Structure formats: structure tokens, C-alpha cells
């Protein structure tokens, strides 16, 4: 706590507005009398300036409300301009127009004493600049579009409440929020920047108005956001200090790769390729995240980046979360690269120890240009001759130890991460100055939305769906997520649709058998694949355009969305059937409804997939931040992170 240094008779407190943020503190001293005069005749000054003096009659609760309304933030303890705190009859304020905080002591409804605290700022310009940025970020991060009664909102000073309605009292419109113990808060329209929509992993606890608990929670979250900002800035600084030779362009090789791509690039893909080319032409290593819905062409962008690295005499590696995915990428890349003098290898548990050792030796000697593998690539015995680029497919699927390895690798290596989990716009804004992010949101040309049907488990529908697919020489997935009884499911289907050839895959099979079954399915020796959620990870078979899910009530929304994304990979109309048992709980019903609402293309980015977004946020920020996100909501957390980054940057710059 700051202690009073000098007593004073009066204090002027200017509101947090763009107009006042442009003015230096000297301007307020010079124009003090004119400002006091303007308060009597002009509504702007009346609404945005407080004049307080000793012995003045003033209800302390009215002052707290007015400080809130002129944009000041309530905190546990003031430390910078634009903040206020209260303890009993003492209110501390750090005016925007002062280099020092002040203390107001009340005796009942009278200001008994005004004193200056020994809490001060050294650099007025930097502080004003940070406040401007904070004002801007509050507006950006509030996310109040499409607000409905019953939605959870976070008020910067009072915590989490329930939005009830917008109403007019007198001539002023207000947002009405309900808090614990039936308390109500009325927030004037125009002060939206103090509100943010609550997005979290759990249903939040409702705050009590006037309780210190929220200020403590906020202080803790702010400290954690600062720590993360420091960590991110350190990684960023290390990357800017690590230098490597810029990659060269080889038009001939790039043109050959582009020529073997069978689709037309989307505008987002073209932009992402340009972003990567720009990153790779700089002397600092690249660290870019490609975020895009399932089937929107992230792998193609990665392939082109890997070939660019190889053309510059470097090796490229692609890390995949599963053997199935590694094998699929390997087969696709091998096919695309067959016309080029580029050696590509696969390293996973599919090979014998002897084969693995041979590939590891070739990597060391520089005889392999491109390697695709599972976490086996991160083993201590794997060394590269000249690794330039690491592509990480679905980074969030890797464990803590593997992520630690990424952190060590990151500062010296070019890293391209791919994620099919969309990230919220607010997180994108908070990270955009630290980590380069490319969003792939436009679907490929002629791609049709997947027709989605949600219904009770129904034999006739299953038979009809499979028969219709066979009639057009297509294939289907039947998702059955119980390994114990999967053979019984096969018998049931063989009796129901004797015209079809069925095969089974699940996670407990030997990987060699698994790849063989998949290979047979890919080569159309079978036409219905009965599978567990093992197919969730990136299978890309354009001839499979029907998926039937035996019990969708067991799936989370993001998982169901990913699984549906296994089909609809071409211009052919595809169909997804999500069946559920006779009894369905409320949450499962809601999830399935959201799935129906998001059958459009790129809908992974729409509001109904908020649980996807929050997962995306958790994946990027790390598990240790989840608790803070839950307590204050993702939007406020991202705002704090953004503010912390700006503040730390300003401190570094001025020092």
C-alpha cells in the first residue's frame, strides 16, 4: 500500500477518454479553471471530469459508481493511472492527469482528507500510450455481438454475472446484469468496454457485488498473464536473436509441386503460402501457426514450405501424432514428389528396428531430404545432417515432454504448426504481435457442405445410407467406439447390408495390420470401414462420402466435428448420420443440435463451436492457464495478456 506524502485541498480526476489521453498533465494544470468552468455548461466535461475537495459533501458509493462510469478500473491496490481501490471509508485513485495516486478519506458522506500517495509514474508519455492501447484492446476483446438473456458476462470491476436484458431508465439505456444473492448491476450503454462475454471450460461461479474476492481473482490472473507474456516475449526475443541464412527460391521445383496439386488454391491458401515465403526470406527463423478447418488444405501449404527448405539445401521433417497420419502423409507426399530428385522417408513403429536404424543413419548423413514420422522423430538417437524446417501436425495432440522438446527446438529452427482446432478471434489478436498466425477459412472450390442428419438409432436409415453410397461406387465409414463388441457390430451390419464388404480398424490392432486394412480400403477392396475414433486424425480419402456414427452421445462437439470432417473431401455431396440411443441427456442433446447448426462449410469458426474454440485456446496457452481462463473468462484473459505484452515491451523500450 502507498502511504500519504503530502496533503492537498482538492483533486481533479479526468475520465479515460481518447480526448484526454491526447493531453499531457501540464495541459490540465494550465487549463484548470477553464475545465472547472466547462463542467457547468458542457455535458462532455460534466460527464467525464470529477472535481473533489476537502469538506465536500459526497456519498462515497456515488463516487465509486462515477469512477466506474468515467472508465476507471477497480483493483485490489492501485499501481498505475486509470485505477481505483476502496477499503472501508478510504478510496485510492490514480488520476489519468496526474503523476501520483491520491487518497480520499471519508467521514460519513464528507471528504475529510485528500492526500498524495507515494505511488507514481516516471514516464507520462509511455503511460498515456499504454492507456490508449488498453482502451482499444478493451473494445476489441469485449465480444458482445448476438448477446442473449442468460449469457454469462464479465464486468471488469465486479466479476461474472448473468446478462438479463437491455432497458431504459430515464433517458439512459443500460445492460442489466444479475449477480449473486439476487443483486443487480446496471451498466450504461456506451461503457461496453468494461464488459466481456464469458468463454470458459466450465460453467462459471457468479460473483457477489461488493466482495473483494473478484479483485483477488483478477490480480492473480493478471500476474499469471504477465508471466506468460514474459515467457512468450523471451521466446520471441530468442528467435529474433537466432539468425540463419534466408531460404532461396527455386521457381522450377516450386512450379512442379504446384503443377501436381489437383485443386484450385483458395485465397486463404495463397495468402498463407505468401506469408511463409515472406517468413523464410528473412534472416530470423519462422514460427508460424496455420489454423484451418478440417479439409481446408493445410497439408498442401506445409508440403510447399518443406520443398522450399529442401531447395535451399536443408532437410525438412514433419511430426505427426499417429502412425496412420504419418503413413498417409508419406504416401501422398511420395506420390507428389516422384517427379523430383528428392528423397523422402517415413520413420515410425511400422518399420523394424533395422529399417529404423538405416533411416536414422541416412538422416545423419544427409541422404534423406524429407522425413515424416511420429514422436519417434524426437528420440535422442535421431540426429539430422542439416535440419531447417520442422512441421508439427496437430501440435496439441503431443504430450508435455514432447512439447518441452519443441520449446528447446523452437528458438533455432523454422517451425510451422498446423491446427484443425480453430482459435478464438480474441486469442488471435492477443498473439498476433508475438506469433505469426495464418487463418484458412475459405473452403476449396466446388466443395459442398456435408448434409447432417441426427436421429434415433435406425436400421432402415443405416441400410439405405450404405446402399445409396454403393450405388454411386462410393465408400462409407461406420463409427463404432467399443473395441470389445466391434466384431458383433460387423456381424449386425453384414446381415443388414449383405451387398457390402466390411473391414475393421481400432487402436488395439498391430500397426502393420492396421495399415494393411486401411490400404485395402483405400484400394477399394472393401467399401465400408467399421472404425473407432482412431479415424479422427486426418484421414483423407476423397472416395468416402458417407459416415454413420452408431452412438453420437458419447462424442464431444469438437470430436464429432473432426470426425464429420473425414468426409466431404471432394465435389461429391456427402452425408453424415449421427445416431443416438433412446435416452439422451440435456448436454448431449445440445451438442448434437450445435452439430446440426454447423453443417455449413468452415462452420468450425462459428459461435456454436465455442467449445472447439476454448479447446483451441487451451491447446495454445497450455493446461496451466486453463484455471485462470475459467475464473475470469477467455476474453478478459486475452485482454490482460495483450496489455501485459504491450507493458513489458514499453518497459524494455524505455530502459
XYZ file of C-alpha atoms in Angstrom:
655
model
C 0.000 0.000 0.000
C 1.239 3.510 -0.761
C 1.438 5.863 2.197
C 0.263 9.515 2.093
C 3.066 12.004 1.440
C 1.522 15.467 1.159
C -1.930 16.783 1.992
C -3.871 18.766 -0.575
C -7.240 20.509 -0.586
C -8.571 19.380 -3.958
C -8.127 16.950 -6.836
C -9.288 16.884 -10.466
C -9.933 13.426 -11.973
C -10.182 13.249 -15.785
C -12.084 10.354 -17.404
C -10.436 7.711 -19.594
C -11.420 9.142 -22.984
C -9.427 9.455 -26.243
C -9.661 13.268 -25.952
C -7.984 13.400 -22.513
C -5.459 10.696 -23.436
C -4.086 13.074 -26.074
C -3.375 15.750 -23.427
C -0.271 15.975 -21.259
C -0.612 16.506 -17.490
C 0.689 20.057 -17.887
C -2.354 20.855 -20.091
C -4.683 20.036 -17.172
C -2.738 22.306 -14.793
C -2.629 25.129 -17.328
C -6.365 24.912 -18.141
C -7.691 24.009 -14.691
C -10.066 26.989 -14.348
C -11.451 26.591 -17.897
C -12.105 22.851 -17.244
C -13.949 23.645 -13.987
C -15.987 26.274 -15.851
C -16.720 23.906 -18.765
C -18.188 21.356 -16.296
C -21.030 23.796 -15.607
C -22.064 24.281 -19.239
C -20.793 21.371 -21.364
C -22.121 17.830 -20.961
C -18.831 16.200 -22.116
C -16.838 17.813 -19.287
C -19.671 17.290 -16.794
C -19.796 13.547 -17.609
C -16.040 12.967 -17.818
C -14.424 15.127 -15.121
C -14.711 14.889 -11.320
C -13.716 17.840 -9.079
C -13.281 16.874 -5.426
C -12.207 18.923 -2.399
C -11.946 18.523 1.362
C -15.117 19.121 3.433
C -17.214 18.499 0.290
C -20.446 16.532 0.814
C -20.104 13.392 -1.333
C -21.550 9.907 -0.936
C -18.528 7.536 -1.256
C -20.687 4.944 -3.074
C -21.739 7.571 -5.601
C -18.042 8.373 -6.168
C -17.247 4.667 -6.726
C -20.038 4.476 -9.316
C -18.856 7.668 -11.051
C -15.235 6.450 -11.197
C -16.529 3.250 -12.794
C -18.590 5.238 -15.324
C -15.697 7.501 -16.386
C -13.726 4.362 -17.239
C -11.539 3.744 -14.172
C -10.834 0.129 -13.225
C -11.416 -1.158 -9.701
C -8.408 -3.114 -8.386
C -7.182 -4.527 -5.087
C -4.384 -1.952 -4.884
C -3.695 0.969 -7.251
C -0.402 0.927 -9.148
C -0.976 2.822 -12.397
C -3.152 5.633 -13.831
C -6.782 4.741 -14.532
C -7.222 2.586 -11.390
C -9.070 2.973 -8.079
C -9.489 0.852 -4.951
C -11.620 1.021 -1.821
C -11.122 -0.121 1.765
C -13.860 0.976 4.145
C -14.043 4.790 4.098
C -10.772 5.145 2.138
C -10.750 5.427 -1.676
C -7.416 5.494 -3.539
C -7.428 6.842 -7.109
C -4.664 7.222 -9.675
C -5.943 10.067 -11.904
C -5.161 9.900 -15.600
C -3.990 13.533 -15.391
C -1.523 13.088 -12.523
C 1.903 11.536 -11.939
C 0.828 10.456 -8.432
C -2.028 8.466 -6.933
C -4.209 10.205 -4.316
C -6.078 9.036 -1.223
C -9.559 10.280 -0.295
C -10.622 9.701 3.318
C -14.342 9.916 4.082
C -16.110 10.666 7.315
C -19.652 9.521 6.601
C -20.721 11.414 3.468
C -17.994 14.059 3.710
C -14.490 14.094 2.192
C -12.417 14.528 5.352
C -8.934 14.484 3.847
C -7.168 14.355 0.441
C -3.504 13.322 0.354
C -0.937 12.369 -2.256
C 0.402 8.776 -2.185
C 3.977 7.756 -2.892
C 2.782 5.707 -5.877
C 3.963 7.485 -9.002
C 4.886 7.076 -12.656
C 8.210 8.088 -14.181
C 7.273 8.336 -17.855
C 3.993 10.116 -18.547
C 4.102 9.607 -22.349
C 4.587 5.830 -22.139
C 1.761 5.560 -19.598
C -0.631 7.527 -21.823
C 0.342 5.376 -24.811
C -0.327 2.181 -22.839
C -3.690 3.526 -21.658
C -4.641 4.298 -25.276
C -3.745 0.741 -26.280
C -5.647 -0.645 -23.290
C -8.739 1.369 -24.243
C -8.512 -0.013 -27.781
C -7.977 -3.593 -26.577
C -10.971 -3.400 -24.194
C -13.190 -2.550 -27.159
C -11.663 -5.310 -29.295
C -11.939 -8.011 -26.650
C -15.450 -7.389 -25.344
C -17.136 -9.680 -27.969
C -20.779 -8.715 -27.235
C -22.341 -9.476 -30.641
C -25.521 -11.547 -30.533
C -25.967 -11.222 -26.761
C -28.935 -13.208 -25.399
C -30.631 -13.201 -21.989
C -28.984 -15.838 -19.775
C -25.483 -15.388 -21.290
C -22.626 -15.015 -18.809
C -20.868 -11.639 -18.905
C -17.732 -10.480 -17.107
C -17.620 -6.936 -15.736
C -14.061 -5.679 -15.313
C -14.756 -4.288 -11.820
C -17.468 -6.598 -10.490
C -16.830 -10.054 -11.947
C -19.071 -12.655 -13.573
C -22.816 -12.046 -13.786
C -25.760 -13.144 -15.928
C -26.980 -10.811 -18.655
C -30.751 -10.361 -18.346
C -31.835 -7.572 -20.716
C -31.216 -4.105 -22.084
C -33.558 -1.487 -20.637
C -34.082 2.291 -20.474
C -34.136 4.189 -17.173
C -34.799 7.911 -17.593
C -33.087 8.804 -20.864
C -30.246 6.301 -20.461
C -30.042 2.717 -21.830
C -28.476 0.076 -19.575
C -27.362 -3.555 -19.667
C -28.958 -5.321 -16.701
C -26.756 -7.983 -15.073
C -27.728 -10.325 -12.265
C -25.181 -11.201 -9.571
C -25.052 -13.498 -6.530
C -27.750 -13.151 -3.832
C -30.095 -11.563 -6.409
C -28.067 -8.327 -6.727
C -28.482 -6.356 -9.965
C -25.965 -4.167 -11.796
C -26.906 -1.604 -14.459
C -24.114 -0.835 -16.931
C -24.684 2.245 -19.126
C -24.724 1.615 -22.890
C -21.514 3.241 -24.092
C -19.443 1.564 -21.377
C -19.378 -1.823 -23.180
C -15.592 -1.933 -22.984
C -15.964 -2.828 -19.300
C -17.932 -5.939 -20.292
C -16.734 -9.097 -21.999
C -18.525 -12.295 -22.891
C -17.567 -15.196 -20.618
C -15.965 -18.069 -22.525
C -14.545 -20.882 -20.377
C -14.170 -24.648 -20.000
C -16.744 -24.810 -17.195
C -19.977 -23.188 -16.065
C -18.687 -20.201 -14.066
C -19.440 -19.238 -10.482
C -21.432 -15.988 -10.173
C -19.676 -13.157 -8.314
C -21.109 -11.203 -5.366
C -21.258 -7.433 -5.792
C -19.045 -5.543 -3.350
C -16.967 -8.627 -2.475
C -13.148 -8.441 -2.513
C -12.968 -11.970 -3.980
C -13.184 -10.742 -7.599
C -10.338 -8.224 -7.142
C -8.145 -11.018 -5.721
C -9.021 -13.394 -8.596
C -8.304 -10.645 -11.130
C -4.963 -9.762 -9.506
C -3.872 -13.424 -9.599
C -4.940 -13.847 -13.247
C -3.143 -10.624 -14.197
C 0.091 -11.910 -12.617
C -0.233 -15.232 -14.489
C -0.925 -13.404 -17.777
C 2.188 -11.281 -17.164
C 4.291 -14.407 -16.573
C 3.028 -15.946 -19.812
C 3.625 -12.672 -21.687
C 7.194 -12.618 -20.321
C 7.730 -16.229 -21.440
C 6.315 -15.524 -24.914
C 8.409 -12.359 -25.259
C 11.546 -14.293 -24.245
C 10.894 -16.940 -26.926
C 10.200 -14.144 -29.401
C 13.431 -12.345 -28.411
C 15.487 -15.552 -28.705
C 14.077 -16.115 -32.174
C 14.978 -12.607 -33.280
C 18.500 -13.152 -31.905
C 18.917 -16.556 -33.629
C 19.799 -15.912 -37.231
C 20.107 -18.216 -40.235
C 20.629 -17.664 -43.949
C 17.389 -16.735 -45.731
C 15.948 -19.534 -47.874
C 16.345 -19.178 -51.616
C 13.568 -19.523 -54.180
C 13.713 -22.312 -56.756
C 10.989 -21.459 -59.256
C 11.370 -24.705 -61.231
C 10.877 -27.037 -58.243
C 8.046 -24.906 -56.812
C 6.250 -24.871 -60.197
C 6.459 -28.662 -60.445
C 4.903 -29.041 -56.978
C 2.143 -26.546 -57.809
C 1.515 -28.405 -61.083
C 0.788 -31.694 -59.275
C -1.830 -30.106 -56.966
C -5.218 -31.271 -58.252
C -7.315 -28.475 -56.720
C -7.503 -24.737 -57.230
C -5.865 -22.875 -54.333
C -8.229 -20.846 -52.145
C -7.450 -17.150 -51.433
C -6.518 -18.083 -47.827
C -4.123 -20.790 -49.034
C -2.462 -18.347 -51.445
C -2.087 -15.813 -48.606
C -0.632 -18.436 -46.216
C 1.916 -19.529 -48.858
C 2.903 -15.855 -49.316
C 3.177 -15.407 -45.511
C 5.511 -18.418 -45.280
C 7.626 -17.297 -48.250
C 7.969 -13.922 -46.552
C 8.960 -15.585 -43.220
C 11.519 -17.828 -44.927
C 13.116 -14.943 -46.822
C 14.019 -13.202 -43.533
C 17.180 -13.957 -41.508
C 15.156 -14.803 -38.338
C 13.696 -18.338 -38.035
C 9.968 -18.735 -38.731
C 7.411 -19.672 -36.071
C 4.007 -19.744 -37.758
C 0.711 -21.363 -36.830
C -1.646 -22.387 -39.645
C -5.183 -22.629 -38.315
C -7.879 -24.049 -40.556
C -10.997 -26.166 -40.533
C -10.741 -29.867 -41.388
C -10.147 -30.488 -45.100
C -9.281 -26.892 -45.980
C -5.794 -27.633 -47.337
C -3.275 -27.010 -44.537
C -1.114 -30.005 -45.548
C -0.585 -28.576 -49.039
C 0.818 -25.373 -47.524
C 3.161 -27.449 -45.332
C 4.392 -29.513 -48.307
C 5.304 -26.379 -50.274
C 7.217 -24.946 -47.291
C 9.115 -28.239 -46.837
C 10.132 -28.313 -50.505
C 11.284 -24.680 -50.310
C 13.600 -25.679 -47.425
C 14.946 -28.678 -49.398
C 15.577 -26.467 -52.458
C 17.817 -24.351 -50.180
C 19.896 -27.386 -49.197
C 18.166 -28.046 -45.844
C 16.317 -31.085 -44.523
C 12.606 -30.934 -43.611
C 10.794 -33.017 -41.004
C 7.087 -33.488 -40.385
C 5.918 -34.682 -36.994
C 2.519 -36.444 -36.804
C 0.523 -37.551 -33.736
C -0.328 -41.032 -35.105
C 1.226 -43.705 -37.302
C -1.878 -43.681 -39.532
C -1.490 -39.973 -40.236
C 2.290 -40.220 -40.734
C 1.779 -43.079 -43.199
C -0.951 -41.189 -45.071
C 1.170 -38.036 -45.438
C 4.133 -40.186 -46.520
C 2.121 -41.943 -49.265
C 0.649 -38.635 -50.522
C 3.977 -36.773 -50.455
C 5.805 -39.688 -52.132
C 3.261 -39.587 -54.947
C 3.591 -35.794 -55.327
C 7.420 -35.857 -55.251
C 8.002 -38.801 -57.612
C 8.984 -36.470 -60.499
C 11.589 -34.651 -58.365
C 15.085 -35.711 -57.220
C 14.006 -35.544 -53.558
C 14.474 -38.477 -51.154
C 11.573 -38.917 -48.714
C 11.437 -41.405 -45.812
C 8.979 -42.497 -43.144
C 10.027 -43.309 -39.590
C 7.529 -44.934 -37.220
C 6.819 -48.199 -35.452
C 5.814 -49.696 -38.811
C 9.469 -50.394 -39.571
C 11.690 -52.996 -37.985
C 14.492 -51.809 -35.685
C 16.958 -52.476 -38.512
C 14.965 -50.355 -41.002
C 14.644 -47.537 -38.458
C 18.403 -47.531 -37.785
C 19.103 -47.411 -41.524
C 16.848 -44.327 -41.974
C 18.401 -42.647 -38.890
C 21.856 -43.137 -40.414
C 20.670 -41.675 -43.736
C 19.261 -38.633 -41.898
C 22.632 -38.103 -40.176
C 24.500 -38.411 -43.471
C 22.126 -36.041 -45.269
C 20.923 -38.704 -47.724
C 17.259 -38.091 -46.765
C 15.737 -34.700 -47.677
C 12.241 -35.064 -46.214
C 11.290 -37.269 -43.271
C 7.798 -37.876 -41.934
C 7.326 -39.570 -38.588
C 5.609 -39.890 -35.244
C 7.161 -38.782 -31.906
C 9.865 -41.382 -32.752
C 11.497 -38.406 -34.530
C 12.040 -36.739 -31.138
C 14.046 -39.683 -29.737
C 17.600 -38.965 -28.589
C 19.146 -41.280 -31.207
C 17.697 -39.231 -34.099
C 20.110 -36.584 -35.380
C 19.982 -34.579 -38.604
C 22.661 -33.550 -41.042
C 21.146 -30.124 -41.679
C 17.556 -29.761 -40.414
C 15.994 -26.464 -41.474
C 12.217 -26.808 -41.084
C 10.041 -28.729 -38.641
C 6.324 -29.066 -39.445
C 4.169 -30.134 -36.490
C 0.790 -31.555 -37.477
C -1.802 -31.192 -34.707
C 0.625 -29.897 -32.075
C -1.993 -30.176 -29.311
C -2.020 -33.984 -29.628
C 1.529 -34.248 -28.248
C 2.341 -34.759 -24.566
C 4.075 -32.407 -22.111
C 7.568 -33.918 -22.528
C 7.336 -33.670 -26.299
C 6.152 -30.069 -26.028
C 9.184 -29.267 -23.867
C 11.356 -30.585 -26.701
C 9.530 -28.275 -29.130
C 10.291 -25.303 -26.870
C 14.008 -26.120 -26.949
C 13.929 -26.645 -30.723
C 11.856 -23.520 -31.410
C 14.355 -20.724 -30.958
C 16.832 -22.024 -33.535
C 14.640 -23.843 -36.058
C 11.979 -22.807 -38.554
C 8.717 -24.200 -37.170
C 5.355 -24.467 -38.904
C 2.482 -25.772 -36.733
C -0.816 -26.966 -38.194
C -4.054 -26.966 -36.208
C -7.566 -28.009 -37.214
C -8.907 -26.583 -33.965
C -9.977 -23.004 -34.613
C -8.763 -20.361 -32.199
C -10.959 -17.524 -30.929
C -10.524 -14.126 -32.558
C -9.605 -12.603 -29.185
C -6.699 -15.027 -28.729
C -5.644 -14.414 -32.318
C -5.498 -10.678 -31.544
C -3.557 -11.233 -28.306
C -0.975 -13.465 -30.013
C -0.695 -11.688 -33.345
C 2.219 -9.491 -32.247
C 4.158 -12.493 -30.875
C 3.385 -15.487 -33.009
C 2.543 -15.401 -36.674
C -0.862 -16.922 -37.379
C -2.425 -17.678 -40.776
C -6.148 -18.475 -40.807
C -7.531 -20.772 -43.531
C -11.250 -20.067 -43.513
C -12.360 -20.396 -47.145
C -13.432 -23.856 -48.349
C -11.913 -25.311 -51.547
C -13.803 -24.511 -54.765
C -16.850 -26.722 -55.571
C -16.771 -28.166 -52.038
C -20.314 -28.887 -50.840
C -21.498 -28.655 -47.220
C -21.975 -32.064 -45.548
C -25.661 -32.932 -45.136
C -26.059 -33.849 -41.474
C -28.862 -35.955 -40.032
C -29.358 -36.528 -36.310
C -31.815 -39.222 -35.263
C -32.587 -42.215 -33.069
C -30.620 -45.356 -33.995
C -32.470 -46.744 -37.018
C -31.681 -49.925 -39.039
C -33.580 -48.805 -42.148
C -31.701 -45.485 -42.305
C -28.348 -47.308 -41.951
C -29.158 -49.781 -44.744
C -30.458 -47.057 -47.059
C -27.422 -44.789 -46.470
C -24.907 -47.572 -47.233
C -26.837 -48.838 -50.298
C -27.061 -45.281 -51.716
C -23.295 -44.875 -51.307
C -22.587 -48.232 -53.003
C -24.871 -47.285 -55.918
C -22.552 -44.375 -56.767
C -19.409 -46.565 -56.304
C -18.548 -44.726 -53.119
C -17.401 -45.892 -49.675
C -18.536 -45.305 -46.099
C -17.255 -45.171 -42.518
C -19.275 -46.741 -39.709
C -18.052 -45.299 -36.416
C -18.422 -47.745 -33.545
C -16.398 -46.799 -30.484
C -16.429 -50.023 -28.411
C -13.498 -52.323 -29.215
C -14.929 -55.196 -27.103
C -18.061 -55.590 -29.213
C -16.858 -54.243 -32.577
C -16.977 -57.743 -34.159
C -20.630 -58.054 -33.133
C -21.275 -54.711 -34.848
C -19.703 -56.172 -38.009
C -21.999 -59.256 -37.869
C -25.027 -56.982 -37.403
C -24.038 -54.883 -40.453
C -23.226 -57.906 -42.649
C -26.737 -59.242 -42.040
C -28.282 -55.798 -42.573
C -26.340 -54.973 -45.778
C -25.048 -58.253 -47.316
C -24.207 -56.350 -50.535
C -21.276 -54.541 -48.834
C -17.715 -55.686 -47.986
C -16.790 -54.696 -44.419
C -13.448 -54.312 -42.647
C -12.495 -53.225 -39.095
C -9.834 -50.942 -37.578
C -9.252 -49.939 -33.952
C -6.397 -48.689 -31.772
C -5.561 -52.064 -30.211
C -4.595 -53.665 -33.529
C -0.955 -54.118 -34.504
C 0.025 -51.112 -36.560
C 1.096 -53.241 -39.546
C -2.350 -54.914 -39.644
C -3.996 -51.529 -39.247
C -2.120 -50.037 -42.208
C -2.909 -53.129 -44.333
C -6.677 -52.849 -43.625
C -6.527 -49.127 -44.436
C -4.562 -49.832 -47.629
C -7.178 -52.376 -48.759
C -9.945 -49.872 -48.024
C -8.084 -47.131 -49.909
C -7.659 -49.505 -52.879
C -11.421 -50.261 -52.689
C -11.073 -53.957 -51.833
C -13.651 -53.203 -49.099
C -16.279 -50.481 -49.171
C -17.389 -49.954 -45.550
C -14.805 -49.386 -42.814
C -16.034 -50.055 -39.265
C -13.767 -47.967 -37.035
C -13.312 -46.435 -33.603
C -12.413 -42.734 -33.208
C -8.952 -43.699 -34.497
C -10.147 -42.237 -37.820
C -10.489 -38.797 -36.190
C -6.888 -37.872 -37.011
C -6.590 -36.573 -40.518
C -7.659 -39.490 -42.753
C -8.136 -38.071 -46.231
C -9.928 -40.423 -48.644
C -11.941 -38.481 -51.270
C -13.988 -41.570 -52.266
C -15.511 -41.891 -48.762
C -18.579 -39.649 -48.655
C -20.869 -41.183 -46.031
C -20.239 -41.532 -42.309
C -22.575 -43.222 -39.833
C -21.954 -42.758 -36.100
C -23.549 -45.538 -34.022
C -23.751 -43.522 -30.775
C -23.024 -39.808 -31.125
C -23.982 -39.094 -27.494
C -20.516 -40.348 -26.469
C -18.676 -37.744 -28.547
C -17.663 -34.223 -27.577
C -18.651 -31.482 -30.023
C -15.143 -30.846 -31.349
C -14.522 -34.581 -31.756
C -17.798 -35.031 -33.653
C -16.882 -32.052 -35.862
C -13.434 -33.550 -36.588
C -14.951 -36.960 -37.384
C -17.517 -35.437 -39.732
C -14.584 -33.698 -41.452
C -13.273 -37.105 -42.581
C -15.803 -36.973 -45.429
C -16.801 -34.291 -47.909
C -13.277 -34.037 -49.333
C -14.404 -33.616 -52.954
C -17.139 -32.049 -55.124
C -19.490 -35.003 -54.388
C -22.387 -34.480 -51.946
C -21.566 -36.193 -48.654
C -23.796 -37.361 -45.792
C -23.223 -37.654 -42.032
C -25.629 -39.613 -39.819
C -25.331 -39.154 -36.062
C -27.457 -41.699 -34.207
C -28.277 -41.597 -30.515
C -29.880 -44.063 -28.064
C -33.442 -43.620 -26.813
C -32.379 -41.714 -23.676
C -30.309 -38.581 -24.168
C -29.221 -36.087 -21.506
C -29.672 -32.340 -21.989
C -25.983 -31.595 -22.680
C -25.633 -34.320 -25.320
C -28.814 -33.021 -26.985
C -27.355 -29.503 -27.058
C -24.074 -30.758 -28.560
C -25.846 -32.639 -31.337
C -28.051 -29.639 -32.068
C -24.939 -27.456 -32.412
C -23.555 -30.035 -34.842
C -26.688 -29.738 -36.971
C -26.478 -25.930 -36.881
C -22.884 -26.015 -38.097
C -23.211 -28.201 -41.161
C -22.095 -25.315 -43.401
C -18.536 -25.079 -44.701
C -15.931 -23.624 -42.378
C -18.513 -23.611 -39.625
C -15.833 -24.672 -37.193
C -15.369 -20.928 -36.878
C -18.917 -20.081 -35.893
C -20.279 -19.288 -32.450
C -21.958 -22.680 -31.969
C -18.473 -24.220 -31.798
C -17.347 -22.231 -28.782
C -16.203 -25.385 -27.033
C -13.911 -26.011 -30.003
C -12.515 -22.517 -29.692
C -11.928 -22.775 -25.979
C -10.093 -26.053 -26.589
C -8.042 -24.317 -29.248
C -7.195 -21.618 -26.716
C -6.255 -24.215 -24.094
C -4.012 -26.026 -26.580
C -2.083 -22.877 -27.413
C -1.893 -21.300 -23.948
C -1.176 -24.580 -22.134
C -3.025 -26.503 -19.418
C -1.587 -24.368 -16.602
C -3.518 -21.331 -17.908
C -6.888 -23.141 -18.004
C -7.699 -22.335 -14.360
C -7.175 -18.603 -14.922
C -9.274 -18.683 -18.087
C -12.107 -20.384 -16.174
C -12.026 -17.830 -13.375
C -12.171 -14.654 -15.460
C -13.222 -15.859 -18.939
C -11.096 -16.163 -22.069
C -11.847 -12.700 -23.470
C -10.733 -10.812 -20.351
C -7.711 -13.133 -20.044
C -6.677 -12.373 -23.650
C -7.105 -8.658 -22.976
C -4.828 -8.961 -19.918
C -2.291 -10.912 -21.980
C -2.339 -8.290 -24.726
C -1.954 -5.444 -22.181
C 0.899 -7.277 -20.418
C 2.764 -7.756 -23.706
C 2.427 -4.044 -24.517
C 3.501 -3.017 -20.999
C 6.580 -5.284 -20.958
C 7.560 -4.115 -24.429
C 7.248 -0.472 -23.347
C 9.383 -1.104 -20.235
C 12.091 -2.785 -22.366
C 11.961 0.032 -24.888
C 12.246 2.840 -22.327
C 15.006 1.087 -20.368
